[in-house]
Coordinates of C-alpha atoms and ligand atoms in Angstrom, one line a residue:
M1 CA -29.0 1.8 30.4
G2 CA -30.8 0.3 33.4
T3 CA -31.0 -3.4 34.2
V4 CA -33.0 -5.7 31.9
E5 CA -36.0 -7.1 33.7
P6 CA -36.7 -10.8 33.4
R7 CA -39.7 -11.4 31.1
V8 CA -41.5 -13.6 33.5
A9 CA -41.6 -14.1 37.2
A10 CA -38.4 -15.8 38.5
G11 CA -38.7 -19.5 38.9
T12 CA -41.5 -19.9 36.3
D13 CA -40.3 -22.1 33.5
V14 CA -42.0 -20.7 30.4
K15 CA -41.7 -20.7 26.6
L16 CA -43.3 -18.6 23.8
I17 CA -45.9 -20.4 21.9
S18 CA -47.4 -19.5 18.5
G19 CA -49.9 -16.6 18.5
G20 CA -47.5 -14.8 20.8
Q21 CA -48.8 -16.3 24.0
I22 CA -46.4 -17.4 26.7
A23 CA -46.9 -20.8 28.0
A24 CA -45.4 -22.4 31.1
N25 CA -44.2 -25.9 31.1
A26 CA -46.2 -28.9 32.1
Q27 CA -46.1 -28.5 35.9
S28 CA -47.0 -24.8 35.9
Q29 CA -50.0 -23.0 34.4
D30 CA -50.1 -21.0 31.1
V31 CA -49.0 -17.4 31.7
T32 CA -49.1 -14.3 29.7
D33 CA -47.4 -11.0 30.3
G34 CA -47.8 -7.2 30.0
F35 CA -46.5 -7.1 26.4
H36 CA -49.0 -9.6 25.2
L37 CA -51.9 -8.3 27.1
V38 CA -51.5 -4.8 25.6
I39 CA -51.2 -6.4 22.1
D40 CA -54.2 -8.6 22.7
A41 CA -56.3 -5.7 24.1
L42 CA -55.6 -3.6 21.1
K43 CA -56.4 -6.4 18.7
L44 CA -59.5 -7.3 20.6
N45 CA -60.7 -3.7 19.9
G46 CA -60.0 -3.7 16.2
I47 CA -56.7 -1.9 16.2
D48 CA -54.6 -3.1 13.4
T49 CA -51.8 -0.6 13.1
V50 CA -49.3 1.0 15.5
F51 CA -47.2 4.1 14.6
G52 CA -44.1 4.4 16.7
L53 CA -40.4 4.5 17.3
P54 CA -38.7 1.6 19.1
G55 CA -36.3 1.8 22.1
I56 CA -36.3 1.0 25.8
P57 CA -38.8 -0.1 27.1
I58 CA -40.9 -0.8 24.0
T59 CA -38.5 -2.4 21.6
D60 CA -39.7 -5.9 22.2
F61 CA -43.2 -4.7 22.2
T62 CA -42.9 -3.5 18.6
R63 CA -41.4 -6.9 17.6
M64 CA -44.1 -8.8 19.4
A65 CA -46.9 -6.6 17.9
Q66 CA -45.5 -7.3 14.4
A67 CA -45.4 -11.0 15.2
A68 CA -48.9 -10.9 16.4
G69 CA -50.1 -9.5 13.1
L70 CA -50.3 -5.8 13.9
R71 CA -48.9 -3.5 11.3
V72 CA -46.1 -1.6 13.0
I73 CA -44.9 1.5 11.1
S74 CA -41.6 2.7 12.5
F75 CA -40.8 6.4 12.1
R76 CA -37.6 8.5 12.3
H77 CA -39.1 10.9 14.9
E78 CA -41.9 10.5 17.3
Q79 CA -43.7 13.7 16.3
N80 CA -44.3 12.2 12.9
A81 CA -45.5 8.9 14.3
G82 CA -47.9 10.9 16.5
N83 CA -49.2 12.9 13.6
A84 CA -49.7 9.7 11.7
A85 CA -51.7 8.2 14.5
A86 CA -53.8 11.3 14.9
I87 CA -54.8 11.5 11.2
A88 CA -55.4 7.8 11.1
G89 CA -57.9 8.4 13.9
F90 CA -59.5 11.2 11.9
M91 CA -59.8 9.1 8.8
T92 CA -61.1 5.9 10.4
Q93 CA -62.9 7.0 13.7
K94 CA -60.7 4.4 15.5
P95 CA -58.1 5.9 17.8
G96 CA -54.8 6.0 16.1
I97 CA -52.0 4.5 18.2
C98 CA -48.6 6.1 18.7
L99 CA -46.0 4.3 20.6
T100 CA -42.9 6.0 22.1
V101 CA -40.1 5.5 24.5
S102 CA -39.8 7.3 27.8
A103 CA -39.0 11.0 28.5
P104 CA -37.5 12.4 25.2
G105 CA -39.5 10.0 22.9
F106 CA -42.6 10.9 24.9
L107 CA -42.0 14.6 24.7
N108 CA -41.4 14.3 20.9
G109 CA -44.8 12.7 20.6
L110 CA -46.5 15.2 22.8
T111 CA -46.8 18.0 20.2
A112 CA -48.9 15.5 18.0
L113 CA -51.0 14.5 21.1
A114 CA -51.8 18.2 21.8
N115 CA -52.4 18.9 18.2
A116 CA -54.8 15.9 18.1
T117 CA -56.7 17.2 21.1
T118 CA -56.9 20.7 19.6
N119 CA -58.2 19.3 16.3
C120 CA -60.6 16.7 17.9
F121 CA -58.7 13.8 16.3
P122 CA -58.9 10.5 18.3
M123 CA -55.5 9.2 19.1
I124 CA -53.8 7.4 22.0
L125 CA -50.1 8.1 22.8
I126 CA -48.8 5.0 24.5
S127 CA -45.5 5.7 26.1
G128 CA -43.2 3.5 28.0
S129 CA -41.9 5.1 31.1
S130 CA -39.2 4.6 33.7
E131 CA -39.4 3.0 37.1
R132 CA -42.1 4.7 39.2
E133 CA -40.3 4.3 42.5
I134 CA -37.2 6.1 41.2
V135 CA -39.1 8.6 39.2
D136 CA -41.3 9.6 42.1
L137 CA -38.3 10.0 44.4
Q138 CA -36.4 11.8 41.6
Q139 CA -33.4 9.6 42.0
G140 CA -32.3 10.0 38.4
D141 CA -33.5 6.9 36.5
Y142 CA -32.7 6.3 32.9
E143 CA -35.1 8.8 31.0
E144 CA -36.8 9.8 34.2
M145 CA -39.8 12.0 33.9
D146 CA -43.3 12.2 35.4
Q147 CA -44.9 11.7 32.1
L148 CA -48.5 11.4 33.2
A149 CA -48.4 14.8 34.9
I150 CA -47.0 16.4 31.8
A151 CA -49.4 14.8 29.4
K152 CA -52.5 15.6 31.4
P153 CA -53.2 19.2 30.4
L154 CA -52.5 18.5 26.8
A155 CA -54.7 15.4 26.5
K156 CA -58.4 14.8 26.7
A157 CA -57.6 12.1 29.3
A158 CA -54.5 10.5 30.7
F159 CA -54.1 7.1 32.4
R160 CA -51.4 4.9 33.9
V161 CA -51.5 1.2 34.3
L162 CA -49.3 -0.4 37.0
H163 CA -50.6 -4.0 37.0
A164 CA -51.0 -6.4 34.2
E165 CA -54.5 -7.3 35.3
D166 CA -55.5 -3.7 34.7
I167 CA -54.3 -3.5 31.1
G168 CA -57.7 -4.4 29.7
V169 CA -59.4 -1.6 31.7
G170 CA -56.6 0.9 30.8
I171 CA -56.9 0.2 27.1
A172 CA -60.7 0.3 27.2
R173 CA -60.7 3.7 29.1
A174 CA -58.2 5.1 26.6
I175 CA -60.3 4.0 23.6
R176 CA -63.6 5.4 25.1
A177 CA -61.9 8.7 26.0
A178 CA -60.4 9.1 22.6
V179 CA -63.5 8.5 20.4
S180 CA -66.6 9.2 22.6
G181 CA -68.1 12.7 22.6
R182 CA -65.7 15.2 21.2
P183 CA -62.8 13.1 20.0
G184 CA -59.3 13.9 21.3
G185 CA -55.8 12.8 22.2
V186 CA -55.4 10.4 25.2
Y187 CA -52.2 9.5 27.0
L188 CA -51.6 6.0 28.3
D189 CA -48.5 5.6 30.5
L190 CA -47.1 2.1 30.6
P191 CA -44.1 1.8 33.0
A192 CA -41.3 -0.5 31.9
K193 CA -42.0 -3.0 34.7
L194 CA -45.5 -3.6 33.5
F195 CA -44.5 -5.1 30.2
A196 CA -42.6 -7.9 32.0
Q197 CA -45.3 -8.7 34.6
T198 CA -46.8 -12.1 34.2
M199 CA -50.2 -13.5 35.1
D200 CA -52.3 -16.6 34.4
A201 CA -53.1 -16.5 30.7
E202 CA -56.7 -17.4 31.2
A203 CA -57.2 -14.8 33.8
G204 CA -55.4 -12.3 31.6
K205 CA -57.7 -13.1 28.7
K206 CA -60.8 -12.6 30.9
S207 CA -59.4 -9.2 32.1
L208 CA -59.5 -7.8 28.6
I209 CA -62.4 -5.6 27.5
K210 CA -63.9 -5.4 24.1
V211 CA -65.4 -1.9 24.2
V212 CA -69.1 -2.0 23.4
D213 CA -70.3 1.1 21.5
P214 CA -67.2 3.2 22.1
A215 CA -68.7 6.4 20.5
P216 CA -72.4 6.2 21.4
K217 CA -74.9 8.2 19.3
Q218 CA -76.0 11.4 20.9
I219 CA -79.4 12.2 19.8
P220 CA -80.3 15.9 19.9
G221 CA -83.3 17.2 21.7
T222 CA -86.5 17.6 19.7
D223 CA -86.9 21.3 20.9
A224 CA -83.4 22.0 19.8
V225 CA -84.0 20.6 16.3
K226 CA -87.3 22.5 16.0
R227 CA -85.7 25.7 17.1
A228 CA -83.0 25.3 14.5
V229 CA -85.4 24.4 11.7
E230 CA -87.6 27.4 12.4
L231 CA -84.6 29.8 12.4
L232 CA -83.4 28.3 9.1
R233 CA -86.9 28.5 7.6
G234 CA -87.2 32.2 8.4
A235 CA -83.9 33.1 6.9
R236 CA -83.6 35.4 3.9
K237 CA -79.9 34.7 3.4
P238 CA -79.1 31.4 5.0
L239 CA -75.6 29.9 4.9
I240 CA -74.2 26.5 6.0
V241 CA -70.6 26.2 7.2
L242 CA -69.2 22.6 7.1
G243 CA -66.2 22.0 9.3
K244 CA -63.9 19.0 9.8
G245 CA -66.2 17.7 12.5
A246 CA -68.7 17.1 9.7
A247 CA -66.0 15.3 7.7
Y248 CA -65.0 13.2 10.7
A249 CA -68.6 12.2 11.3
Q250 CA -68.9 10.1 8.1
A251 CA -72.5 11.2 7.6
D252 CA -71.7 12.2 4.1
A253 CA -74.9 11.2 2.4
D254 CA -77.2 12.9 4.9
I255 CA -75.1 16.1 4.9
R256 CA -75.3 16.2 1.2
A257 CA -79.1 15.5 1.3
L258 CA -79.5 18.4 3.8
I259 CA -77.7 20.8 1.7
E260 CA -79.4 19.8 -1.5
K261 CA -82.9 19.5 -0.1
T262 CA -82.7 23.0 1.6
G263 CA -80.9 24.6 -1.4
I264 CA -78.8 26.6 1.1
P265 CA -75.4 27.7 -0.1
Y266 CA -72.5 26.3 1.9
L267 CA -68.9 27.0 2.7
P268 CA -66.5 24.2 3.5
M269 CA -63.8 24.7 6.0
S270 CA -60.4 23.5 4.8
M271 CA -60.7 19.8 5.8
A272 CA -64.4 19.7 5.0
K273 CA -63.6 20.3 1.3
G274 CA -64.8 17.5 -0.8
L275 CA -67.5 16.5 1.6
L276 CA -69.6 17.6 -1.3
P277 CA -67.5 18.1 -4.5
D278 CA -66.0 21.6 -4.5
T279 CA -67.5 22.0 -8.0
H280 CA -71.1 21.7 -6.5
E281 CA -73.2 24.6 -7.6
Q282 CA -74.3 25.3 -4.0
S283 CA -70.7 25.9 -2.9
A284 CA -70.1 29.5 -2.0
A285 CA -66.4 29.0 -1.4
A286 CA -65.5 31.4 -4.3
A287 CA -67.8 34.0 -2.7
R288 CA -66.6 33.7 0.9
S289 CA -65.9 37.3 1.5
Y290 CA -69.4 38.1 0.2
V291 CA -71.5 35.5 2.0
L292 CA -70.0 35.8 5.5
P293 CA -71.0 39.4 6.1
E294 CA -74.2 39.2 4.1
A295 CA -75.7 36.0 5.6
D296 CA -78.5 36.4 8.1
V297 CA -78.6 32.9 9.5
V298 CA -75.5 30.7 9.6
M299 CA -75.7 27.0 10.4
L300 CA -72.3 25.6 11.7
V301 CA -72.0 21.9 11.2
G302 CA -68.9 20.5 13.1
A303 CA -67.0 23.9 12.8
R304 CA -66.0 26.1 15.7
L305 CA -66.2 29.9 15.6
N306 CA -62.5 30.2 16.4
W307 CA -59.8 32.4 14.6
L308 CA -60.4 30.5 11.4
L309 CA -63.9 32.0 11.2
S310 CA -62.8 35.3 12.7
H311 CA -64.6 34.4 16.0
G312 CA -67.9 34.9 14.3
K313 CA -67.6 38.7 14.5
G314 CA -65.7 41.7 13.2
K315 CA -65.3 43.0 9.7
T316 CA -65.3 39.5 8.2
W317 CA -68.9 39.1 9.4
G318 CA -70.0 42.7 8.6
G319 CA -69.3 44.1 12.1
K320 CA -68.1 47.7 12.3
T321 CA -64.9 47.1 14.1
H322 CA -62.9 43.9 14.7
K323 CA -64.9 43.1 17.8
D324 CA -68.4 44.0 16.7
W325 CA -71.1 41.3 16.0
G326 CA -72.3 41.4 12.4
G327 CA -75.9 40.7 13.3
Q328 CA -76.1 37.1 12.1
K329 CA -78.0 34.4 14.0
F330 CA -76.2 31.2 14.5
I331 CA -77.2 27.6 14.6
Q332 CA -74.5 25.3 15.8
I333 CA -74.5 21.5 15.5
D334 CA -71.8 20.1 17.7
I335 CA -71.2 17.1 20.0
S336 CA -69.7 19.4 22.6
P337 CA -72.4 21.2 24.6
Q338 CA -69.8 23.7 25.8
E339 CA -68.9 24.9 22.4
A340 CA -72.0 27.1 21.9
D341 CA -71.5 30.8 22.9
S342 CA -67.7 30.5 23.0
N343 CA -67.4 33.6 20.8
V344 CA -70.8 35.0 20.0
R345 CA -74.3 34.0 20.9
I346 CA -75.6 30.8 19.4
D347 CA -79.3 31.2 18.9
A348 CA -80.0 27.5 18.2
P349 CA -77.5 25.1 19.6
V350 CA -78.1 21.5 18.4
V351 CA -76.1 19.2 20.6
G352 CA -75.4 15.7 19.4
D353 CA -73.4 13.7 17.0
I354 CA -73.6 15.1 13.5
G355 CA -75.1 11.9 12.0
S356 CA -78.0 12.0 14.4
C357 CA -78.4 15.8 14.3
V358 CA -78.4 16.0 10.4
S359 CA -80.9 13.2 10.1
A360 CA -83.2 14.9 12.7
L361 CA -82.9 18.1 10.8
L362 CA -83.7 16.3 7.6
A363 CA -86.9 14.9 9.2
G364 CA -87.6 18.4 10.6
I365 CA -87.6 20.2 7.3
G366 CA -90.1 17.8 5.8
S367 CA -91.1 17.9 2.2
S368 CA -92.5 21.4 1.8
W369 CA -89.3 23.3 2.1
Q370 CA -88.9 26.5 0.2
N371 CA -85.5 27.2 -1.3
P372 CA -83.8 30.4 -0.2
P373 CA -84.8 33.6 -1.9
A374 CA -83.6 33.7 -5.5
E375 CA -81.9 37.1 -5.1
W376 CA -79.6 35.6 -2.5
L377 CA -78.6 32.7 -4.7
A378 CA -78.2 35.0 -7.7
A379 CA -76.0 37.5 -5.8
I380 CA -73.8 34.7 -4.7
A381 CA -73.7 33.1 -8.2
E382 CA -72.6 36.5 -9.6
R383 CA -69.7 36.9 -7.3
K384 CA -68.7 33.3 -7.6
N385 CA -68.7 33.4 -11.4
K386 CA -66.7 36.6 -11.4
N387 CA -64.0 35.2 -9.1
V388 CA -63.9 31.8 -10.8
A389 CA -63.3 33.6 -14.1
K390 CA -60.6 35.8 -12.6
M391 CA -58.9 32.8 -11.2
A392 CA -59.0 30.9 -14.4
E393 CA -57.2 33.8 -16.1
T394 CA -54.5 33.7 -13.4
L395 CA -54.1 30.0 -13.6
A396 CA -53.7 30.1 -17.4
K397 CA -50.6 32.3 -17.2
D398 CA -47.3 30.7 -17.6
P399 CA -44.8 32.9 -15.9
K400 CA -41.1 32.3 -15.7
P401 CA -40.0 31.2 -13.1
M402 CA -43.1 29.1 -12.2
N403 CA -45.2 30.6 -9.4
F404 CA -47.7 29.1 -7.0
H405 CA -50.6 29.6 -9.4
S406 CA -49.0 28.0 -12.4
A407 CA -47.7 25.1 -10.4
L408 CA -51.1 24.6 -8.6
N409 CA -52.9 24.6 -11.9
V410 CA -51.1 21.4 -12.6
V411 CA -51.9 20.0 -9.1
R412 CA -55.5 20.9 -9.6
D413 CA -55.7 18.8 -12.8
I414 CA -53.9 15.9 -11.3
V415 CA -56.3 15.8 -8.3
K416 CA -59.3 16.1 -10.6
A417 CA -58.0 13.2 -12.6
N418 CA -57.4 11.2 -9.4
P419 CA -60.2 12.1 -7.0
D420 CA -59.5 9.1 -4.7
A421 CA -55.9 10.4 -4.1
I422 CA -55.4 12.0 -0.7
L423 CA -54.0 15.5 -0.6
V424 CA -51.8 16.5 2.4
N425 CA -51.0 20.2 2.6
E426 CA -48.8 22.5 4.7
G427 CA -46.9 25.7 4.3
A428 CA -48.1 29.3 4.3
N429 CA -48.6 30.3 0.7
A430 CA -48.3 26.7 -0.3
L431 CA -51.2 26.0 2.0
D432 CA -53.5 29.0 1.3
F433 CA -53.2 28.8 -2.5
T434 CA -53.6 25.1 -2.6
R435 CA -56.8 25.3 -0.5
S436 CA -58.3 27.8 -2.7
I437 CA -57.2 26.5 -6.1
V438 CA -57.2 22.7 -5.8
D439 CA -60.8 21.3 -5.8
M440 CA -61.6 18.2 -3.8
Y441 CA -64.2 15.8 -4.9
K442 CA -64.6 13.3 -2.1
P443 CA -64.8 13.4 1.7
R444 CA -61.8 13.3 3.9
K445 CA -59.3 13.6 1.0
R446 CA -57.8 16.8 2.2
L447 CA -55.6 16.7 5.3
D448 CA -53.8 19.8 6.5
V449 CA -52.4 22.0 9.3
G450 CA -55.8 22.3 11.0
T451 CA -56.8 24.4 13.9
W452 CA -53.3 25.5 15.0
G453 CA -51.8 26.0 11.5
I454 CA -49.0 23.6 12.6
M455 CA -46.0 22.9 10.5
G456 CA -44.7 19.4 10.6
I457 CA -47.7 17.3 9.9
G458 CA -46.7 16.6 6.3
M459 CA -44.9 13.3 6.1
G460 CA -46.6 11.8 9.2
F461 CA -50.0 12.5 7.6
A462 CA -48.8 11.2 4.2
V463 CA -47.6 7.9 5.7
A464 CA -50.8 7.3 7.6
A465 CA -53.0 8.3 4.7
A466 CA -51.2 5.8 2.4
V467 CA -51.2 3.1 5.1
V468 CA -54.8 3.5 6.1
S469 CA -56.4 4.0 2.7
G470 CA -54.0 2.3 0.2
E471 CA -54.7 5.3 -2.1
P472 CA -52.1 7.5 -3.7
V473 CA -51.1 10.4 -1.6
I474 CA -50.0 13.8 -2.9
A475 CA -48.3 16.1 -0.3
I476 CA -48.0 19.7 -1.3
E477 CA -45.4 21.2 0.9
G478 CA -43.8 24.6 1.4
D479 CA -40.0 24.2 1.6
S480 CA -40.0 25.3 5.1
A481 CA -42.9 23.1 6.1
F482 CA -41.3 20.0 4.5
G483 CA -38.2 20.5 6.6
F484 CA -40.1 19.7 9.8
S485 CA -40.7 16.1 8.9
G486 CA -38.6 15.6 5.7
M487 CA -36.5 12.7 7.1
E488 CA -39.6 10.6 6.9
V489 CA -39.1 10.2 3.1
E490 CA -36.9 7.3 4.3
T491 CA -40.0 5.9 6.0
I492 CA -42.0 6.4 2.8
C493 CA -39.4 4.6 0.8
R494 CA -38.9 1.8 3.4
Y495 CA -42.6 0.9 3.3
K496 CA -42.8 1.6 -0.4
L497 CA -45.8 3.9 0.0
P498 CA -47.5 5.5 -3.0
V499 CA -46.6 9.1 -1.8
C500 CA -45.8 11.9 -4.2
V501 CA -44.2 14.8 -2.2
V502 CA -44.1 18.1 -4.1
V503 CA -41.8 20.6 -2.4
F504 CA -42.7 24.2 -3.5
N505 CA -39.2 25.5 -3.3
N506 CA -39.0 29.2 -3.0
N507 CA -35.8 29.3 -1.0
G508 CA -37.2 30.1 2.4
V509 CA -39.9 30.5 5.0
Y510 CA -42.7 32.3 3.1
R511 CA -40.4 33.8 0.4
G512 CA -36.7 33.6 -0.3
T513 CA -36.0 37.3 -0.8
D514 CA -35.2 38.7 2.6
V515 CA -31.7 40.2 3.1
N516 CA -29.7 40.7 6.3
P517 CA -30.0 44.4 7.0
T518 CA -26.5 44.5 8.6
G519 CA -24.8 43.3 5.4
G520 CA -23.2 40.6 7.6
P521 CA -22.4 37.1 6.4
D522 CA -25.5 35.4 7.8
V523 CA -28.5 35.3 5.5
A524 CA -31.8 36.7 6.8
P525 CA -33.7 34.5 9.3
T526 CA -36.3 33.5 6.7
V527 CA -33.9 32.5 4.0
F528 CA -32.6 28.9 3.2
V529 CA -29.8 27.6 0.9
K530 CA -30.8 28.9 -2.5
G531 CA -31.5 26.4 -5.3
A532 CA -31.6 23.5 -2.8
R533 CA -32.2 20.1 -4.5
Y534 CA -34.8 18.4 -2.1
D535 CA -35.2 15.8 -4.8
K536 CA -31.8 14.4 -4.0
L537 CA -33.0 13.5 -0.5
I538 CA -35.4 10.8 -1.6
E539 CA -32.9 9.4 -4.1
A540 CA -30.6 8.5 -1.1
F541 CA -33.3 6.0 -0.1
G542 CA -34.1 4.6 -3.5
G543 CA -37.1 6.8 -4.2
V544 CA -37.7 8.8 -7.4
G545 CA -36.4 12.4 -7.3
V546 CA -37.4 15.0 -9.9
H547 CA -36.3 18.5 -10.4
A548 CA -39.1 20.5 -12.0
T549 CA -38.8 24.1 -13.2
T550 CA -41.9 24.3 -15.5
P551 CA -45.5 23.3 -15.2
A552 CA -45.0 20.7 -17.9
E553 CA -42.1 19.0 -16.0
L554 CA -44.2 19.1 -12.9
R555 CA -47.2 17.6 -14.6
K556 CA -45.2 14.8 -16.2
A557 CA -43.6 13.9 -12.8
M558 CA -46.8 14.0 -10.9
E559 CA -48.6 11.8 -13.5
E560 CA -45.8 9.3 -13.4
A561 CA -45.7 9.3 -9.6
V562 CA -49.4 8.7 -9.2
H563 CA -49.5 6.1 -11.9
S564 CA -46.4 4.2 -10.8
R565 CA -47.2 4.5 -7.0
K566 CA -43.4 4.8 -6.5
P567 CA -42.2 7.0 -3.6
T568 CA -41.4 10.3 -5.4
L569 CA -40.2 13.8 -4.4
I570 CA -40.5 16.6 -6.8
N571 CA -38.5 19.7 -6.2
A572 CA -40.8 22.3 -7.8
V573 CA -38.9 25.5 -8.2
I574 CA -41.1 28.5 -7.4
D575 CA -40.3 32.1 -7.9
E576 CA -38.7 33.2 -4.7
A577 CA -40.5 36.5 -4.8
A578 CA -44.0 34.9 -5.1
G579 CA -46.4 34.8 -2.3
T580 CA -46.7 37.0 0.9
E581 CA -45.4 36.9 4.4
S582 CA -47.5 34.4 6.3
G583 CA -49.7 33.7 3.3
R584 CA -53.3 34.8 4.0
I585 CA -52.7 35.6 7.7
T586 CA -50.2 38.4 7.3
S587 CA -52.4 40.5 9.6
L588 CA -51.8 38.2 12.6
N589 CA -48.1 39.1 12.5
P590 CA -47.4 41.7 15.2
T591 CA -45.5 44.7 13.8
S592 CA -43.5 47.2 15.8
G593 CA -45.5 50.2 17.0
K594 CA -42.2 52.1 17.2
K595 CA -41.7 54.9 14.6
K596 CA -38.8 54.3 12.3
Ligands
ADP1 P1 -62.9 23.4 11.3 O1 -61.5 23.7 11.7 O2 -63.0 22.6 10.1 O3 -63.7 24.7 11.4 P2 -63.2 22.6 14.0 O4 -62.1 21.6 14.4 O5 -63.1 24.0 14.5 O6 -63.5 22.5 12.5 O7 -64.6 22.0 14.6 C1 -64.9 20.7 14.7 C2 -66.0 20.6 15.6 O8 -66.7 19.3 15.4 C3 -65.7 20.5 17.1 O9 -66.3 21.5 17.8 C4 -66.1 19.1 17.6 O10 -66.7 19.1 18.9 C5 -67.1 18.8 16.5 N1 -67.3 17.3 16.3 C6 -66.3 16.4 16.0 N2 -66.9 15.2 15.8 C7 -68.2 15.4 15.9 C8 -69.3 14.5 15.7 N3 -69.2 13.2 15.4 N4 -70.6 15.0 15.9 C9 -70.7 16.3 16.2 N5 -69.7 17.2 16.4 C10 -68.5 16.7 16.2
TZD2 N1 -43.5 26.2 13.7 C1 -44.6 25.4 13.7 C2 -44.6 24.1 14.4 N2 -45.7 25.9 13.1 C3 -45.8 27.1 12.5 N3 -46.9 27.4 12.0 C4 -44.6 27.8 12.4 C5 -43.5 27.4 13.0 C6 -44.6 29.2 11.7 N4 -44.8 29.0 10.3 C7 -46.0 29.2 9.7 O1 -47.1 29.5 10.2 S1 -46.0 28.9 8.0 C8 -44.3 28.5 8.1 C9 -43.8 28.6 9.4 C10 -42.4 28.4 9.7 C11 -43.6 28.0 6.9 C12 -43.9 28.9 5.6 O2 -42.9 28.7 4.6 P1 -43.1 27.5 3.6 O3 -44.4 28.0 2.7 O4 -41.8 27.5 2.8 O5 -43.5 26.3 4.2 P2 -44.5 29.1 1.6 O6 -45.4 28.5 0.6 O7 -43.1 29.4 1.1 O8 -45.1 30.3 2.2

């Protein structure tokens, strides 16, 4: 377990004084230390919450942070703390802080860091690390690992601080890197020895930096705006796609004004749902497969043309084969100048922060804007109405056992009645059906698996959403998805968070119906224990567990949970044959080319 370092330099007679500062006795000067400098630097920059998991060398840090007034949320696994930090960053535009121990704790947090970078969520993973001299000579220290080198390719930036007097700069650099330009995950390596280093308190205070304008506005060029407005003006079948960058930007009123003033139909990507209410008449979400191939000019607002948008080409966009361009012209509003042309040609890139870009476009379109041609709007409305009516029919059914649709019909009503509640969502079918069935009414209320389609974000996101917003959280979870972070129901109970977890239990990954082709005793790889009672899990920690087999039972339990704000887990039993392999992305599953 390594030797315990003295907290202050040998020979200095010091004591802790209120406010967390360390003071020397009368004959020596006031001193502070690495612990307190990190805490003070975070506080100075408006950070009020830390998500983490204690252990060597950060146990005392968590205590001191709490004593100094930071909210310290302790998790059961670092990946969940990391996911919490990342989504807190998305919700608040302040970097979410995740704190982990060395090597294994650091590695556990790394998936969340990489996921944050991939999704453009600002977070800082602060990890304690072992003794540099021993690590670098590979002499086998306790939890030895060259963490900085490992974090670098997965983070937007990575820094290490070796001296107490550099803590202010280290934290400032980490904050700027996380939130400026395209946001992302930042790694900050703090070796164990740093925490115990002492320095003169006054000099320490002066060494801290309050970051001025951490995410400066980036104003788009006037030509770029003009080019985009002209392209949009000439369009016969324009379409706007809103992505989670638009949700992150918190330019909600201007985005709504742009859409309503231009009259252009829009599609929200998953986490942009609710930026305008999903019930908005210009939403083309229910006619997605019609508008993508038909549109002639598409304006992307904080959305990348990655796999989620079929790379802007292929059959989804009206191309002949999976690689063909569909003929659309693209306008792309993004803070990253390198994003344009990543998949197809962008005819009008508008580079800048979404707030500045959208207000420049609003000014550019002026007051004499003509709505898009009526035929385009009518054609969309026709498809939309047909699909909405079809869905309403499906939702009205009451099959036994309950399926995704009949269960989600309930969730849809509960979310409608509680538009401030935050919806966390993961799974395959549980994800895809929820996204298409449950309308969102306000911005940044839907948090999900994002760009990677990653499982395991559920409870971390739910904890952070509740902590950051104080609003009720509803987590709709596939039973497989839930398993990745399920132990955090203890965290939810411990902090008494208003989280209602609904596990859509269909006995397995995707479905519960696979059989072992050999007839052997092992079940198929996708199958779980049948009839599992996830509700019992939360009862172990004093939460409310409910076993729901009908929509009526589910409705009652969800209403009570949201109303009471008590930590609740509802085991919602879903037909194990409902849904499809991989949900909507079955086609991405490689299948054997070998003839049977
Ligand atoms: P979605 O998955 O919803 O389609 P993506 O994560 O693919 O969204 O895209 C988000 C985009 O938004 C990224 O390219 C990112 O650079 C951009 N972005 C993030 N924040 C801002 C901002 N404040 N201003 C402009 N662009 C932003
Ligand atoms: N591991 C990680 C970290 N992310 C993943 N996306 C997967 C594995 C693969 N995977 C999916 O893409 S969805 C899913 C897995 C394991 C779970 C689907 O089962 P579920 O949902 O029970 O959560 P449904 O509703 O039953 O389909």
